[in-house]
JSON list of C-alpha atoms in Angstrom, two decimals:
[
{"chain": "A", "resi": 1, "resn": "UNK", "atom": "CA", "xyz": [-34.89, -43.60, -11.34]},
{"chain": "A", "resi": 2, "resn": "UNK", "atom": "CA", "xyz": [-36.04, -41.24, -14.09]},
{"chain": "A", "resi": 3, "resn": "UNK", "atom": "CA", "xyz": [-36.99, -41.98, -17.71]},
{"chain": "A", "resi": 4, "resn": "UNK", "atom": "CA", "xyz": [-34.45, -39.33, -19.00]},
{"chain": "A", "resi": 5, "resn": "UNK", "atom": "CA", "xyz": [-32.17, -40.36, -21.98]},
{"chain": "A", "resi": 6, "resn": "UNK", "atom": "CA", "xyz": [-28.35, -40.03, -21.55]},
{"chain": "A", "resi": 7, "resn": "UNK", "atom": "CA", "xyz": [-28.10, -36.56, -23.14]},
{"chain": "A", "resi": 8, "resn": "UNK", "atom": "CA", "xyz": [-30.99, -35.27, -20.86]},
{"chain": "A", "resi": 9, "resn": "UNK", "atom": "CA", "xyz": [-29.43, -36.75, -17.82]},
{"chain": "A", "resi": 10, "resn": "UNK", "atom": "CA", "xyz": [-26.10, -35.19, -18.55]},
{"chain": "A", "resi": 11, "resn": "UNK", "atom": "CA", "xyz": [-27.91, -31.75, -19.16]},
{"chain": "A", "resi": 12, "resn": "UNK", "atom": "CA", "xyz": [-29.81, -32.11, -15.93]},
{"chain": "A", "resi": 13, "resn": "UNK", "atom": "CA", "xyz": [-26.56, -32.92, -14.20]},
{"chain": "A", "resi": 14, "resn": "UNK", "atom": "CA", "xyz": [-24.97, -29.88, -15.50]},
{"chain": "A", "resi": 15, "resn": "UNK", "atom": "CA", "xyz": [-27.85, -27.53, -14.49]},
{"chain": "A", "resi": 16, "resn": "UNK", "atom": "CA", "xyz": [-26.42, -26.71, -11.07]},
{"chain": "A", "resi": 17, "resn": "UNK", "atom": "CA", "xyz": [-23.22, -25.80, -12.51]},
{"chain": "A", "resi": 18, "resn": "UNK", "atom": "CA", "xyz": [-24.66, -23.26, -15.07]},
{"chain": "A", "resi": 19, "resn": "UNK", "atom": "CA", "xyz": [-24.92, -20.85, -12.24]},
{"chain": "A", "resi": 20, "resn": "UNK", "atom": "CA", "xyz": [-21.24, -21.37, -11.37]},
{"chain": "A", "resi": 21, "resn": "UNK", "atom": "CA", "xyz": [-20.34, -20.91, -15.17]},
{"chain": "A", "resi": 22, "resn": "UNK", "atom": "CA", "xyz": [-22.14, -17.88, -15.44]},
{"chain": "A", "resi": 23, "resn": "UNK", "atom": "CA", "xyz": [-20.45, -16.59, -12.24]},
{"chain": "A", "resi": 24, "resn": "UNK", "atom": "CA", "xyz": [-17.08, -17.58, -13.56]},
{"chain": "A", "resi": 25, "resn": "UNK", "atom": "CA", "xyz": [-17.80, -15.78, -16.89]},
{"chain": "A", "resi": 26, "resn": "UNK", "atom": "CA", "xyz": [-18.78, -12.53, -14.84]},
{"chain": "A", "resi": 27, "resn": "UNK", "atom": "CA", "xyz": [-15.59, -12.90, -12.70]},
{"chain": "A", "resi": 28, "resn": "UNK", "atom": "CA", "xyz": [-13.52, -13.34, -15.91]},
{"chain": "A", "resi": 29, "resn": "UNK", "atom": "CA", "xyz": [-15.05, -10.23, -17.43]},
{"chain": "A", "resi": 30, "resn": "UNK", "atom": "CA", "xyz": [-14.38, -8.18, -14.30]},
{"chain": "A", "resi": 31, "resn": "UNK", "atom": "CA", "xyz": [-10.85, -9.53, -14.16]},
{"chain": "A", "resi": 32, "resn": "UNK", "atom": "CA", "xyz": [-10.32, -8.65, -17.75]},
{"chain": "A", "resi": 33, "resn": "UNK", "atom": "CA", "xyz": [-11.68, -5.27, -17.06]},
{"chain": "A", "resi": 34, "resn": "UNK", "atom": "CA", "xyz": [-9.36, -4.82, -14.04]},
{"chain": "A", "resi": 35, "resn": "UNK", "atom": "CA", "xyz": [-6.37, -5.88, -16.16]},
{"chain": "A", "resi": 36, "resn": "UNK", "atom": "CA", "xyz": [-7.17, -3.21, -18.89]},
{"chain": "A", "resi": 37, "resn": "UNK", "atom": "CA", "xyz": [-7.49, -0.68, -16.17]},
{"chain": "A", "resi": 38, "resn": "UNK", "atom": "CA", "xyz": [-4.20, -1.41, -14.54]},
{"chain": "A", "resi": 39, "resn": "UNK", "atom": "CA", "xyz": [-2.52, -1.47, -17.96]},
{"chain": "A", "resi": 40, "resn": "UNK", "atom": "CA", "xyz": [-4.12, 1.98, -18.60]},
{"chain": "A", "resi": 41, "resn": "UNK", "atom": "CA", "xyz": [-2.81, 3.21, -15.22]},
{"chain": "A", "resi": 42, "resn": "UNK", "atom": "CA", "xyz": [0.71, 2.03, -15.81]},
{"chain": "A", "resi": 43, "resn": "UNK", "atom": "CA", "xyz": [0.75, 3.50, -19.16]},
{"chain": "A", "resi": 44, "resn": "UNK", "atom": "CA", "xyz": [-0.50, 6.89, -17.66]},
{"chain": "A", "resi": 45, "resn": "UNK", "atom": "CA", "xyz": [2.17, 6.70, -14.86]},
{"chain": "A", "resi": 46, "resn": "UNK", "atom": "CA", "xyz": [4.96, 6.06, -17.36]},
{"chain": "A", "resi": 47, "resn": "UNK", "atom": "CA", "xyz": [3.84, 9.07, -19.54]},
{"chain": "A", "resi": 48, "resn": "UNK", "atom": "CA", "xyz": [3.55, 11.29, -16.41]},
{"chain": "A", "resi": 49, "resn": "UNK", "atom": "CA", "xyz": [7.01, 10.19, -15.40]},
{"chain": "A", "resi": 50, "resn": "UNK", "atom": "CA", "xyz": [8.49, 11.18, -18.79]},
{"chain": "A", "resi": 51, "resn": "UNK", "atom": "CA", "xyz": [6.75, 14.39, -18.72]},
{"chain": "A", "resi": 52, "resn": "UNK", "atom": "CA", "xyz": [8.12, 15.04, -15.33]},
{"chain": "A", "resi": 53, "resn": "UNK", "atom": "CA", "xyz": [11.60, 14.31, -16.46]},
{"chain": "A", "resi": 54, "resn": "UNK", "atom": "CA", "xyz": [11.01, 16.75, -19.51]},
{"chain": "A", "resi": 55, "resn": "UNK", "atom": "CA", "xyz": [9.80, 19.51, -17.12]},
{"chain": "A", "resi": 56, "resn": "UNK", "atom": "CA", "xyz": [12.62, 19.04, -14.72]},
{"chain": "A", "resi": 57, "resn": "UNK", "atom": "CA", "xyz": [15.29, 19.34, -17.70]},
{"chain": "A", "resi": 58, "resn": "UNK", "atom": "CA", "xyz": [13.23, 22.27, -18.90]},
{"chain": "A", "resi": 59, "resn": "UNK", "atom": "CA", "xyz": [13.22, 24.04, -15.58]},
{"chain": "A", "resi": 60, "resn": "UNK", "atom": "CA", "xyz": [16.97, 23.41, -15.14]},
{"chain": "A", "resi": 61, "resn": "UNK", "atom": "CA", "xyz": [17.67, 25.15, -18.63]},
{"chain": "A", "resi": 62, "resn": "UNK", "atom": "CA", "xyz": [15.38, 28.16, -17.49]},
{"chain": "A", "resi": 63, "resn": "UNK", "atom": "CA", "xyz": [17.41, 28.40, -14.35]},
{"chain": "A", "resi": 64, "resn": "UNK", "atom": "CA", "xyz": [20.73, 28.38, -16.18]},
{"chain": "A", "resi": 65, "resn": "UNK", "atom": "CA", "xyz": [19.51, 31.17, -18.40]},
{"chain": "A", "resi": 66, "resn": "UNK", "atom": "CA", "xyz": [18.02, 33.24, -15.59]},
{"chain": "A", "resi": 67, "resn": "UNK", "atom": "CA", "xyz": [21.40, 32.96, -13.78]},
{"chain": "A", "resi": 68, "resn": "UNK", "atom": "CA", "xyz": [23.14, 34.25, -16.97]},
{"chain": "A", "resi": 69, "resn": "UNK", "atom": "CA", "xyz": [20.70, 37.10, -17.30]},
{"chain": "A", "resi": 70, "resn": "UNK", "atom": "CA", "xyz": [21.26, 37.85, -13.62]},
{"chain": "A", "resi": 71, "resn": "UNK", "atom": "CA", "xyz": [24.97, 37.98, -14.17]},
{"chain": "A", "resi": 72, "resn": "UNK", "atom": "CA", "xyz": [24.64, 40.44, -17.19]},
{"chain": "A", "resi": 73, "resn": "UNK", "atom": "CA", "xyz": [22.29, 42.68, -15.36]},
{"chain": "A", "resi": 74, "resn": "UNK", "atom": "CA", "xyz": [24.70, 43.02, -12.47]},
{"chain": "A", "resi": 75, "resn": "UNK", "atom": "CA", "xyz": [27.58, 43.79, -14.99]},
{"chain": "A", "resi": 76, "resn": "UNK", "atom": "CA", "xyz": [25.26, 46.59, -16.39]},
{"chain": "A", "resi": 77, "resn": "UNK", "atom": "CA", "xyz": [24.38, 48.06, -13.03]},
{"chain": "A", "resi": 78, "resn": "UNK", "atom": "CA", "xyz": [28.21, 48.17, -12.24]},
{"chain": "A", "resi": 79, "resn": "UNK", "atom": "CA", "xyz": [28.70, 49.94, -15.63]},
{"chain": "A", "resi": 80, "resn": "UNK", "atom": "CA", "xyz": [26.00, 52.29, -14.97]},
{"chain": "A", "resi": 81, "resn": "UNK", "atom": "CA", "xyz": [27.33, 53.03, -11.61]},
{"chain": "A", "resi": 82, "resn": "UNK", "atom": "CA", "xyz": [30.91, 53.44, -12.87]},
{"chain": "A", "resi": 83, "resn": "UNK", "atom": "CA", "xyz": [29.56, 55.89, -15.60]},
{"chain": "A", "resi": 84, "resn": "UNK", "atom": "CA", "xyz": [27.64, 58.07, -13.12]},
{"chain": "A", "resi": 85, "resn": "UNK", "atom": "CA", "xyz": [30.79, 58.29, -10.75]},
{"chain": "A", "resi": 86, "resn": "UNK", "atom": "CA", "xyz": [33.07, 58.83, -13.71]},
{"chain": "A", "resi": 87, "resn": "UNK", "atom": "CA", "xyz": [30.74, 61.77, -14.92]},
{"chain": "A", "resi": 88, "resn": "UNK", "atom": "CA", "xyz": [30.50, 63.20, -11.45]},
{"chain": "A", "resi": 89, "resn": "UNK", "atom": "CA", "xyz": [34.38, 63.08, -11.01]},
{"chain": "A", "resi": 90, "resn": "UNK", "atom": "CA", "xyz": [34.79, 64.78, -14.39]},
{"chain": "A", "resi": 91, "resn": "UNK", "atom": "CA", "xyz": [32.33, 67.42, -13.42]},
{"chain": "A", "resi": 92, "resn": "UNK", "atom": "CA", "xyz": [34.23, 67.90, -10.10]},
{"chain": "A", "resi": 93, "resn": "UNK", "atom": "CA", "xyz": [37.62, 68.00, -11.72]},
{"chain": "A", "resi": 94, "resn": "UNK", "atom": "CA", "xyz": [36.57, 70.52, -14.38]},
{"chain": "A", "resi": 95, "resn": "UNK", "atom": "CA", "xyz": [35.98, 72.86, -11.46]},
{"chain": "A", "resi": 96, "resn": "UNK", "atom": "CA", "xyz": [32.59, 74.55, -12.15]},
{"chain": "A", "resi": 97, "resn": "UNK", "atom": "CA", "xyz": [31.90, 74.18, -8.50]},
{"chain": "A", "resi": 98, "resn": "UNK", "atom": "CA", "xyz": [34.85, 76.40, -7.71]},
{"chain": "A", "resi": 99, "resn": "UNK", "atom": "CA", "xyz": [34.32, 80.09, -7.08]},
{"chain": "A", "resi": 100, "resn": "UNK", "atom": "CA", "xyz": [35.95, 82.26, -9.18]}
]
């Protein structure tokens, strides 16, 4: 056998495992990095979902306001048409078109 002391024998026996330990440390670092990336993506997805909900609510409010404006414009158009017809009827009834 060899003339190694007990501590040296243990260190020599552990040498093949050092490569595995380094590989495991590297894998652990990568796994931690991936976990952080997944957490960041989940956070971003949650924030995007809340923003989307806010935008949908905002667009619904805008649609409601546009419908109200459309209704008011339709009323104004009818009032203008009625005023023009009333003026024309008044003009016709006064009779300036009649000869005489």
